[in-house]
Coordinates of C-alpha atoms in Angstrom, one line a residue:
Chain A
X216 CA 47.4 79.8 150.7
X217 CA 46.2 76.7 148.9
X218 CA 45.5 78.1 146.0
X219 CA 48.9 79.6 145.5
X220 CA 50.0 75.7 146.4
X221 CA 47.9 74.3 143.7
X222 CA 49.3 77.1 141.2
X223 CA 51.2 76.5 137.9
X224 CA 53.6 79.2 139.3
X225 CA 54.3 77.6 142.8
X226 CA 55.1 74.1 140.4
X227 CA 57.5 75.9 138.0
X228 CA 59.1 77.0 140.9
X229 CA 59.4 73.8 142.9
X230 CA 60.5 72.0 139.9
X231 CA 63.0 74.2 138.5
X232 CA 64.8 74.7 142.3
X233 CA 64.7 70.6 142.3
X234 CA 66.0 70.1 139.0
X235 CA 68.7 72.0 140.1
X236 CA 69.1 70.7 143.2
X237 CA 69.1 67.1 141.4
X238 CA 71.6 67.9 139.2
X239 CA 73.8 69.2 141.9
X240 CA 73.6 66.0 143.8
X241 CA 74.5 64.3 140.1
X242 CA 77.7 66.4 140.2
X243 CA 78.4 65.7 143.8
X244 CA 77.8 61.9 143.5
X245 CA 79.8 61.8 140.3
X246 CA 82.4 63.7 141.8
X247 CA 84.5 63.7 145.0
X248 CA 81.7 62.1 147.1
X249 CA 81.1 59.3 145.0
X250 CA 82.2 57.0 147.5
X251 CA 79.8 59.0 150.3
X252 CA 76.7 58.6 147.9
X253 CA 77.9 55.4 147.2
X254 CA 77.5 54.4 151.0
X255 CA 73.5 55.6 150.1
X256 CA 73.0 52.4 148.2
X257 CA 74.0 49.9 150.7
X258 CA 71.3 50.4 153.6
X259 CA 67.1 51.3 153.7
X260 CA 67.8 55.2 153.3
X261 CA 65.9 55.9 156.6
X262 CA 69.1 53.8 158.1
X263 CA 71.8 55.4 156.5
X264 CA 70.1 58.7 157.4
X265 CA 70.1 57.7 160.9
X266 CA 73.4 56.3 161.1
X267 CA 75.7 59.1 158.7
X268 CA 73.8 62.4 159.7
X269 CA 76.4 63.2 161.9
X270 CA 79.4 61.9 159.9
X271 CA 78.6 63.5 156.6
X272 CA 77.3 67.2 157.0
X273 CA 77.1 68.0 153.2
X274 CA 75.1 65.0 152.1
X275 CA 73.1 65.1 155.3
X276 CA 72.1 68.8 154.0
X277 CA 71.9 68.1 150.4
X278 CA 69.5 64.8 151.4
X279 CA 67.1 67.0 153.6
X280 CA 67.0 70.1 151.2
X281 CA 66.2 67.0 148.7
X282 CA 63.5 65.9 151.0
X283 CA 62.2 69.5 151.4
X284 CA 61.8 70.3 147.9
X285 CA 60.1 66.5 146.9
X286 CA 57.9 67.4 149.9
X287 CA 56.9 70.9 148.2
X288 CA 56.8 68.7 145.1
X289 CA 54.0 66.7 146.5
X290 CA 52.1 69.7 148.3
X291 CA 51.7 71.3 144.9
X292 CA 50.6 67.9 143.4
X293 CA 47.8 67.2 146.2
X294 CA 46.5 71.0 146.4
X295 CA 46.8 71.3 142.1
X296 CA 44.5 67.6 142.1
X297 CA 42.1 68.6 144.7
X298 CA 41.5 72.1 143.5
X299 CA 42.3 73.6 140.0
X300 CA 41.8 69.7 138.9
X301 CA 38.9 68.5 140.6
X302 CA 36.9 71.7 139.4
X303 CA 37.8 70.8 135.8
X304 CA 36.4 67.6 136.1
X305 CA 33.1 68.8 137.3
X306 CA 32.7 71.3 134.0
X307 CA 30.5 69.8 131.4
X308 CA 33.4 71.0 128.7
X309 CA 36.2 68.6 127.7
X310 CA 35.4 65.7 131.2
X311 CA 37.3 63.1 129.7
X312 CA 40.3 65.0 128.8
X313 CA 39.8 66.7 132.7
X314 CA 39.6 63.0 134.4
X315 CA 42.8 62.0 132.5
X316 CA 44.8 64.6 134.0
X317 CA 43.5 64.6 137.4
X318 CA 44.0 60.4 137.2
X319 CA 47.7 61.1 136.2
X320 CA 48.1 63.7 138.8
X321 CA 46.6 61.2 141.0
X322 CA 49.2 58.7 139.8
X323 CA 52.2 60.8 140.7
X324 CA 50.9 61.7 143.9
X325 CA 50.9 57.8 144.7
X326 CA 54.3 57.1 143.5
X327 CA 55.9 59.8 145.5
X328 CA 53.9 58.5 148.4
X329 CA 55.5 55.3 147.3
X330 CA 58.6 56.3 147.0
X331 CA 58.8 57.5 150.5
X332 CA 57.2 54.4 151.9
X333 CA 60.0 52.1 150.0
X334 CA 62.7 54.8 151.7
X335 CA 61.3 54.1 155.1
X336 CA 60.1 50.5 155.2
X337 CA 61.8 46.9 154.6
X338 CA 65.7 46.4 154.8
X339 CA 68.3 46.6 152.4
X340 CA 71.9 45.1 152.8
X341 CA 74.0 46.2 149.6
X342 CA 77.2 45.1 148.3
X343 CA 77.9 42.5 150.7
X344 CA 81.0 40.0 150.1
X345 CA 79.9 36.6 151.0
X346 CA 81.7 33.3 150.4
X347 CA 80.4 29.5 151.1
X348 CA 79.2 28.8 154.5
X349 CA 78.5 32.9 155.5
X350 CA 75.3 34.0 157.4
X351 CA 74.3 37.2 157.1
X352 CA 72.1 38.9 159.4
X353 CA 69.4 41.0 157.1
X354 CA 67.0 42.2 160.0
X355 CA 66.1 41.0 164.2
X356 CA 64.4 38.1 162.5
X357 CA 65.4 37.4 159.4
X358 CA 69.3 35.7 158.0
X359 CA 70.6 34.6 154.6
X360 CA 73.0 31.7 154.5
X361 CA 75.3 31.3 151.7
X362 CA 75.1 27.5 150.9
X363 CA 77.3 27.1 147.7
X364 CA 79.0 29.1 145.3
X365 CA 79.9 27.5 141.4
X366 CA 81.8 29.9 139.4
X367 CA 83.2 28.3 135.8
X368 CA 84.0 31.9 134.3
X369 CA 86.9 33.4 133.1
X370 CA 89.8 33.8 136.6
X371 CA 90.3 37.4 135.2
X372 CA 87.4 38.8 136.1
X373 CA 87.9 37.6 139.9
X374 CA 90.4 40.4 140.3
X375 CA 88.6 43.2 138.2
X376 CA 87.1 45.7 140.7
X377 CA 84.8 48.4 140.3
X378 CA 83.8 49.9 137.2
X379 CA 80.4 49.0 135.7
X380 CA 79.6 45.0 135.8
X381 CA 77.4 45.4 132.8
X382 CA 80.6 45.9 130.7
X383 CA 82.2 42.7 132.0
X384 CA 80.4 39.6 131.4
X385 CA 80.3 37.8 128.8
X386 CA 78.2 34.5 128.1
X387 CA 81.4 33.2 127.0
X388 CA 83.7 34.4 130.0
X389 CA 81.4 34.2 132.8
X390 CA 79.5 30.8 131.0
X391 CA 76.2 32.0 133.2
X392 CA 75.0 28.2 133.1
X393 CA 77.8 27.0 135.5
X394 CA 78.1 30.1 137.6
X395 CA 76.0 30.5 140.7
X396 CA 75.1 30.8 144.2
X397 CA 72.9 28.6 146.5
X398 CA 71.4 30.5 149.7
X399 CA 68.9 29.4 151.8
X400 CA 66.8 32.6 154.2
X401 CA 65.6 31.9 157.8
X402 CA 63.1 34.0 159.5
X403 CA 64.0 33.1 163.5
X404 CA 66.4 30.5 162.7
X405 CA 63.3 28.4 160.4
X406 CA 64.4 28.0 156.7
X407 CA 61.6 29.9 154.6
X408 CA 63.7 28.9 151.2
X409 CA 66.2 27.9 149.0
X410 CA 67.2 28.9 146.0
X411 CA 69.8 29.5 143.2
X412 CA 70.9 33.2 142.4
X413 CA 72.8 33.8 138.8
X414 CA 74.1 37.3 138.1
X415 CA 70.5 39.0 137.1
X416 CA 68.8 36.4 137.8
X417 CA 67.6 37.3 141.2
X418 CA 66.2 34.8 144.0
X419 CA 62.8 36.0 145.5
X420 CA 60.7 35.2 148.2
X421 CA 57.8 37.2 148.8
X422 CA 59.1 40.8 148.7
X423 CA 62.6 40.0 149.5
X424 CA 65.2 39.8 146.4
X425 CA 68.5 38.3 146.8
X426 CA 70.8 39.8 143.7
X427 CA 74.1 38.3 142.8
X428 CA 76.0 41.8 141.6
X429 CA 79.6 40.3 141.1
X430 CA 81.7 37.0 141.3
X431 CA 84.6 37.9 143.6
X432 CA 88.0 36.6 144.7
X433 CA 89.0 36.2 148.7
X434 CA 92.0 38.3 149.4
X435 CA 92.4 36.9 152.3
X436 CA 91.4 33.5 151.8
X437 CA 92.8 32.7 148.8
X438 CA 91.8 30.2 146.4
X439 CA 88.1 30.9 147.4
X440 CA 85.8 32.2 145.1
X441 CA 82.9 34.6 146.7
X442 CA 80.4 36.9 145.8
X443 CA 79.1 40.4 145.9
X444 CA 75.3 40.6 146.3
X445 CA 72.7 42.7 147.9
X446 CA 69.8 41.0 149.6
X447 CA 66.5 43.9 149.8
X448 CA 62.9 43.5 150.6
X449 CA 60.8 46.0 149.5
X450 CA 57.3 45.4 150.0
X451 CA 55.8 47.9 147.6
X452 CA 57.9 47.0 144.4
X453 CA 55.1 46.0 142.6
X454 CA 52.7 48.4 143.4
X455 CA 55.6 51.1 142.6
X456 CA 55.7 49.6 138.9
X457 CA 52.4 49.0 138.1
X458 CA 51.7 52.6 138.8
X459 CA 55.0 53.8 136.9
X460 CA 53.1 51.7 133.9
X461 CA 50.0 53.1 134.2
X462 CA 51.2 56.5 133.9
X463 CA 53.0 56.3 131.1
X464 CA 49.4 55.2 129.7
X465 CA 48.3 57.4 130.7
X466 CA 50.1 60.1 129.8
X467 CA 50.2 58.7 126.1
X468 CA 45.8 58.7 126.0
X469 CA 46.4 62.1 127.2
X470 CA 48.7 63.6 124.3
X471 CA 46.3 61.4 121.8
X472 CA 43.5 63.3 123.2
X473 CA 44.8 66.3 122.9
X474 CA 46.8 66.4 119.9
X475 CA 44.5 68.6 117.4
X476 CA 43.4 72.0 118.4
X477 CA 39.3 71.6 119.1
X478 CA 39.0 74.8 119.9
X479 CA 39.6 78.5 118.8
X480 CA 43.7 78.6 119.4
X481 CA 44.5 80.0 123.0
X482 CA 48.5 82.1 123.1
X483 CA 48.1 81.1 126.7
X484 CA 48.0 77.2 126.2
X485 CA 51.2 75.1 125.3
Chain B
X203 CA 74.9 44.1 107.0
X204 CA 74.1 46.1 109.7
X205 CA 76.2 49.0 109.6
X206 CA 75.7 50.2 106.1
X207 CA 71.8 50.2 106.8
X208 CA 71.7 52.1 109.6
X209 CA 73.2 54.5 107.1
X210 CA 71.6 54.4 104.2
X211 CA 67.8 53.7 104.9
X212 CA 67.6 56.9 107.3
X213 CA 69.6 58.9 103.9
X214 CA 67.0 57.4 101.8
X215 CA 64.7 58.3 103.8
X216 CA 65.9 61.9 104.3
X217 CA 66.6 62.7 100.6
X218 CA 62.7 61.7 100.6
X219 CA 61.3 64.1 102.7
X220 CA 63.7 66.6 102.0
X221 CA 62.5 66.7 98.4
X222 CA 58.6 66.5 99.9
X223 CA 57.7 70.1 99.9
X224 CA 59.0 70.6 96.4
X225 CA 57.0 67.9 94.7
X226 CA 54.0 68.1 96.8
X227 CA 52.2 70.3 94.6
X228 CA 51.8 67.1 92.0
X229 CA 49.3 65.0 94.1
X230 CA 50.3 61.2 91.9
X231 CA 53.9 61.6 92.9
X232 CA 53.5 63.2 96.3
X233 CA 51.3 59.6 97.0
X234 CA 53.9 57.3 95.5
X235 CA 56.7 59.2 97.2
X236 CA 55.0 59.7 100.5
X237 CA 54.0 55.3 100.0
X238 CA 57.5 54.7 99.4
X239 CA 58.9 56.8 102.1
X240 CA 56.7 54.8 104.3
X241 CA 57.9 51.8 102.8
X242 CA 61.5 52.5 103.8
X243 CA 60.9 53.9 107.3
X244 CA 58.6 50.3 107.7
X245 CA 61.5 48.3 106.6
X246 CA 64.0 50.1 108.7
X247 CA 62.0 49.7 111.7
X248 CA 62.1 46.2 111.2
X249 CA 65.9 46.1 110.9
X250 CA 65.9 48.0 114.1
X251 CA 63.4 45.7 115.9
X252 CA 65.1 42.3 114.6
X253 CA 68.5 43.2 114.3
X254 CA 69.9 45.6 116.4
X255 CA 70.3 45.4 120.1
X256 CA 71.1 47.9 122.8
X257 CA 74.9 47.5 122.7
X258 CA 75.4 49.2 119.3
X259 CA 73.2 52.5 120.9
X260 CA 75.1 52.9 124.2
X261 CA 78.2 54.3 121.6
X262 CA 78.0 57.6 121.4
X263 CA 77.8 56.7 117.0
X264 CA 75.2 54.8 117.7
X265 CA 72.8 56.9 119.7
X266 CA 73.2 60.1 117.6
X267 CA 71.9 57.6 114.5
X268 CA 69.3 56.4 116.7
X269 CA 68.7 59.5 117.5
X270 CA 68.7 60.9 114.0
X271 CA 66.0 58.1 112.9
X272 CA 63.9 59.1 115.0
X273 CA 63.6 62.5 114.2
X274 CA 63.5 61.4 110.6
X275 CA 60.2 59.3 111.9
X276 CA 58.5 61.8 114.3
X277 CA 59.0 64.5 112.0
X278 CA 58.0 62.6 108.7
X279 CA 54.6 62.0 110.6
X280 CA 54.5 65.7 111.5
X281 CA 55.2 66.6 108.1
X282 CA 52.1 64.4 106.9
X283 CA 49.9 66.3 109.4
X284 CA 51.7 69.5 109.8
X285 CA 48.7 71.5 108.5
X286 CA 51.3 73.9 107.2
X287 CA 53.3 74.8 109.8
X288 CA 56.5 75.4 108.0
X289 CA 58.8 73.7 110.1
X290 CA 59.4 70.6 107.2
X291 CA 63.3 71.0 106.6
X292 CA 64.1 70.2 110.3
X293 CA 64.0 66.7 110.4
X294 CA 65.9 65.8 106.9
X295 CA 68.3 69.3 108.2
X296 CA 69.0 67.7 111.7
X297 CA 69.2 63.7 110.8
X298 CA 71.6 64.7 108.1
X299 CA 73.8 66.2 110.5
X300 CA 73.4 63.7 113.1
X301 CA 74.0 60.9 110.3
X302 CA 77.0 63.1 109.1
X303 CA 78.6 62.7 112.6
X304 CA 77.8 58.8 112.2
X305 CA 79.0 58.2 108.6
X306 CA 82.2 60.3 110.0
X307 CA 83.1 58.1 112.9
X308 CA 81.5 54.8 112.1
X309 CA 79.8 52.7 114.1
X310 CA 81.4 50.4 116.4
X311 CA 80.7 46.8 117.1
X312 CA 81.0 46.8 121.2
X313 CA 81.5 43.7 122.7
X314 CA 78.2 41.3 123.4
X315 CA 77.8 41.8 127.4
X316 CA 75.1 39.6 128.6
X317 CA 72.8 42.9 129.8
X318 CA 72.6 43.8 126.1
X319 CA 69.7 40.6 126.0
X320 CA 67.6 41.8 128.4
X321 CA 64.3 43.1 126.9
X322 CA 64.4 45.2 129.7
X323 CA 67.9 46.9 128.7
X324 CA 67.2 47.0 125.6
X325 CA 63.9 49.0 125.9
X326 CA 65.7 51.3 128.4
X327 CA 68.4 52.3 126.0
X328 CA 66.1 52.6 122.8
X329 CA 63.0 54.4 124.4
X330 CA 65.5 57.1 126.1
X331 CA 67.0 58.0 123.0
X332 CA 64.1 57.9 121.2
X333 CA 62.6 60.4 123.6
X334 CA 65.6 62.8 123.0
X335 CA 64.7 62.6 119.5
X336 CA 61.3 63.7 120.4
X337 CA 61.9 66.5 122.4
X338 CA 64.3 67.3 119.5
X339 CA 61.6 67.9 117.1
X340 CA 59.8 69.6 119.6
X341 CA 62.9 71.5 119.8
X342 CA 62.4 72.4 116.1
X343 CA 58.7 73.9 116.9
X344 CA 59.6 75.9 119.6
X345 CA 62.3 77.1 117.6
X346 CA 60.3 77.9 114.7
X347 CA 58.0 80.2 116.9
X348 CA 60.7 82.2 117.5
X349 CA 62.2 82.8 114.1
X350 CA 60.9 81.1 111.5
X351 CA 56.8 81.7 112.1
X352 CA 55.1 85.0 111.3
X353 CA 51.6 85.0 111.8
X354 CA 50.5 84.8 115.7
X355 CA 48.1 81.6 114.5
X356 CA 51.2 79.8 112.8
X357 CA 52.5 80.4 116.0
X358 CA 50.5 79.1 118.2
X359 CA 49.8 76.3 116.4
X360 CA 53.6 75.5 116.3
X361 CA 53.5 76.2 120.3
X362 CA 51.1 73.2 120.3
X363 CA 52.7 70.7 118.2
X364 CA 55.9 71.7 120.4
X365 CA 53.8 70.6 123.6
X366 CA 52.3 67.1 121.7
X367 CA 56.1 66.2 121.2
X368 CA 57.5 67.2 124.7
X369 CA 54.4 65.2 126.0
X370 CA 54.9 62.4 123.7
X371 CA 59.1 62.6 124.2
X372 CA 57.9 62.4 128.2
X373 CA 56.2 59.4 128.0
X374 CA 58.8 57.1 126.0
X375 CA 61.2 59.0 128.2
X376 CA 59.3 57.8 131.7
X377 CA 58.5 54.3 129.8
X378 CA 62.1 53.7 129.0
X379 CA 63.2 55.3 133.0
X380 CA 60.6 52.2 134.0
X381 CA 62.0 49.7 131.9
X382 CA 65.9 50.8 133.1
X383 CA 64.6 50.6 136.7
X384 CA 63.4 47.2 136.5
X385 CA 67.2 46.4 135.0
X386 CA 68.6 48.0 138.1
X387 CA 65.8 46.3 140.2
X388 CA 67.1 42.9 139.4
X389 CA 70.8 43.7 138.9
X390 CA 71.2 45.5 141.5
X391 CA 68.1 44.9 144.1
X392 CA 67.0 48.7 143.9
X393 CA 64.5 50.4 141.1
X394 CA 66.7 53.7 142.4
X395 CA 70.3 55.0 143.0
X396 CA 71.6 57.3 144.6
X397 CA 74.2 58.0 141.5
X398 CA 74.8 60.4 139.3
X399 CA 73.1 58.4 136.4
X400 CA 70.0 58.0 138.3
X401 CA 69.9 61.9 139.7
X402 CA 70.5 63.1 136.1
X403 CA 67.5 60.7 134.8
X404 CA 65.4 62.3 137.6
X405 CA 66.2 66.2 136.6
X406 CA 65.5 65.2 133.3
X407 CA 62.4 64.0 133.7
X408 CA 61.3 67.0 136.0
X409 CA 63.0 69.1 133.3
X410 CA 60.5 67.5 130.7
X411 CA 57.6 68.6 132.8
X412 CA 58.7 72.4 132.7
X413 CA 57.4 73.1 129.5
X414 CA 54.2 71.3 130.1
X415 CA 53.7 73.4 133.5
X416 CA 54.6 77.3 132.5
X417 CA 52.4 79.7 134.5
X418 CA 50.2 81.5 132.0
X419 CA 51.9 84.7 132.3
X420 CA 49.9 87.8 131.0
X421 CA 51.3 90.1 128.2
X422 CA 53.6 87.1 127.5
X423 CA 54.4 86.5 123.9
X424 CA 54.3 83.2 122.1
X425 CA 57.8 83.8 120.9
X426 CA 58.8 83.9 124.8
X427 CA 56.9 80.9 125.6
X428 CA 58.8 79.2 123.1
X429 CA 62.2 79.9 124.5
X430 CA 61.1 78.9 128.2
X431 CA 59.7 76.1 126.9
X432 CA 62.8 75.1 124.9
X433 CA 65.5 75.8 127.1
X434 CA 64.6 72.8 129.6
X435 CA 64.7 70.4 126.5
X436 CA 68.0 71.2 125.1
X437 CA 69.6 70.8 128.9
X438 CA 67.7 67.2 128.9
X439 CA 69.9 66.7 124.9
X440 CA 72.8 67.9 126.5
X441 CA 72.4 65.9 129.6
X442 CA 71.9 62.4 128.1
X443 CA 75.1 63.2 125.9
X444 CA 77.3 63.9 129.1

């Protein structure tokens, strides 16, 4: 059973069917349910999970078949390392070329893990509107308070809404020097720290990012300029880059090291 | 300045190794050709380091020049050290097409949105593109194996050069994926979305591994291979255009 786990077979497979069912979940989130996978981004995914299983049938199936699959995805990774890998890098033939690839196999299996770790853990509060004098509630223990908010941009963009943020500022219409927000987080009602947030500049403390998305305008408290920020702590962020980093090294030393044919041409190999 | 360079250096460059394979056979001209080919794709490479920025590559004019200089690049290098392989004419073939499109439409001057001077953005627009023209080239081996190559040695040496490029394409293509979720990281407090972008990033990835991880079939040809291995790299081309 294992070894048809660690096989090249049971990966084609697996990565073809999740590919597929990737892309599917593209079409679907760029489609009608945009607004349903939009929903995804604003909570820790275990959250939303718990909370819109019930309410949303079709993404609740399309997440756990997702699950499924990067589950498979991961059983062929470990069984492929500690098999078909592990016994290349105990042949005399080619043991620096065999330790790369079971180090990068190594390396995916650790961001996966990771990735299901930063599903699971921390707290995540997206797209919230806040104005000056807020406090949000992030977790049991922890709150952000939204001391001041300076905006000298352009009044224009206030009332834009939606589309893509990346395609509407301007150093000269949202003049990023004068625009801000002031927030101070409390852990049981202590103040931990202050800061300033700037659109993508983001305030940190410890693993917990406060990101200023948008500048916004109070419908119904007019005259009021707010924002729209999401406030996430993630406590293996760094960890998760790092190892994103390394792999890209090392998948680079592994395409130098195998660039020239060093032995007699195999029809098998690609 | 700009706009005519991205145009003309790549052309330059083009007509340059175009006219390789028919003046190779004199070995003082092949060397000052071959120096001054290198000279051009050096200076253009500069340009494209000190004076262009993300914003002109998110057009659709922009990336397919981008794209086309770096098939121009990869494949100029292959070319150098393609031990014969007979796949030379791709590169000037396909970047002269690609530069057609752009000399066609022109390139646009977007607006100067403040993401655009991110190093992060940046990278993330310019390493994804220049993965697609990566796996483009290795497009152009696989291909080859299929139609062009004769000999079952040709073949499989092509099979391999089409692996080092869907390798290589996978790294930038991850490297720039890393960079872009960094972007998103601090724009947006989360390295992933659950959006189409970010889904269709993830399949493409995955898709760049298929090649990479084709179960050694017996009695398969190499001409087979080839297509298998192809197929998943002009979905990734067609999926970074959509």
């Amino acid at each position: 059973m294992i070894r048809y786990f660690a096989s090249m077979r049971f990966a084609y497979r697996t990565l073809i069917v999740l590919v597929i069912w990737m892309c599917l979940g593209g079409l679907m989130a760029g489609g009608g349910l945009k607004p349903v996978f939009k929903a995804m981004n604003d909570l820790l995914v275990l959250d939303w999970f718990l909370e819109v299983m019930a309410d949303k049938p079709l993404q609740a199936i399309w997440f756990i078949g997702f699950c499924i699959l990067g589950a498979l995805v991961l059983l062929s990774f470990i069984a492929c390392t500690f098999t078909t890998l592990w016994k290349k890098l105990r042949q005399r033939r080619n043991r620096q070329t065999a330790l790369v690839l079971f180090s990068l196999h190594l390396l995916f299996t650790a961001i996966l893990l990771l990735h299901v770790i930063s599903m699971t853990t921390g707290f995540k509060n997206g797209h919230v509107r806040a104005f000056p004098g807020d406090t949000l509630r992030l977790s049991p223990t922890r709150t952000l308070v939204v001391d001041e908010i300076r905006y000298a941009g352009s009044d224009s963009l206030l009332r834009e809404s939606g589309g893509q943020s990346r395609i509407r500022y301007t150093r000269a219409n949202l003049k990023p020097e004068n625009s801000f927000a002031r927030v101070t987080l409390l852990k049981n009602g202590k103040t931990t720290g202050k800061g300033t947030v700037r659109y993508m500049e983001p305030y940190r403390e410890g693993s917990i990012f406060v990101c200023l998305e948008a500048f916004v305008s109070g419908k119904k408290r007019t005259g009021e300029t707010g924002v729209r920020m999401t406030i996430v702590k993630n406590p293996v962020i760094y960890p998760f880059f790092v190892l994103y980093a390394l792999s890209v090294l090392l998948i680079l030393i592994y395409t130098c090291m195998t660039w020239n044919f060093r032995k007699k041409p195999d029809s098998k190999e690609i | 300045m700009l706009q005519p360079a991205l145009i003309l250096y790549p052309a330059l460059v083009c007509l340059l190794f175009a006219a390789w394979p028919r003046i190779g056979k004199n070995y003082i001209t092949g060397m000052i050709l071959r120096g001054a080919g290198f000279l051009l794709v050096s200076l253009y490479f500069l340009l494209i380091i000190h004076r262009m920025e993300a914003r002109f590559i998110v057009t659709d004019q922009g990336k397919m020049v981008f794209i086309a200089w770096v098939i121009v690049v990869a494949g100029g290098f292959q070319y150098l050290y393609g031990k014969g392989t007979g796949n030379e004419t791709f590169s000037p073939l396909a970047a002269s097409l690609a530069l057609g499109s752009g000399l066609f439409y022109g390139i646009s001057d977007p607006e100067p949105y403040m993401v655009y001077e991110r190093a992060d953005v940046n990278l993330f627009f310019f390493l994804r593109n220049g993965s697609m023209g990566l796996f483009l080239v290795a497009v152009s081996f696989f291909s080859s194996v299929s139609w062009v190559a004769s000999e079952n040695a040709t073949k499989v040496l092509q099979l391999h050069y089409g692996r080092n490029f869907t390798l290589l394409g996978a790294a930038v293509f991850l490297a720039g994926e890393v960079a872009g979720s960094w972007w998103a990281f601090e724009g947006w407090g989360d390295p992933w979305r659950w959006s189409r972008g970010f889904l269709f990033a993830g399949a493409m990835f995955l898709l760049s591994m298929l090649p990479l991880h084709l179960p050694a079939a017996s009695g398969r040809t190499p001409g087979g291979t080839a297509i298998r291995a192809m197929i998943p790299l002009i979905i990734i081309v067609i999926l970074n255009l959509m």
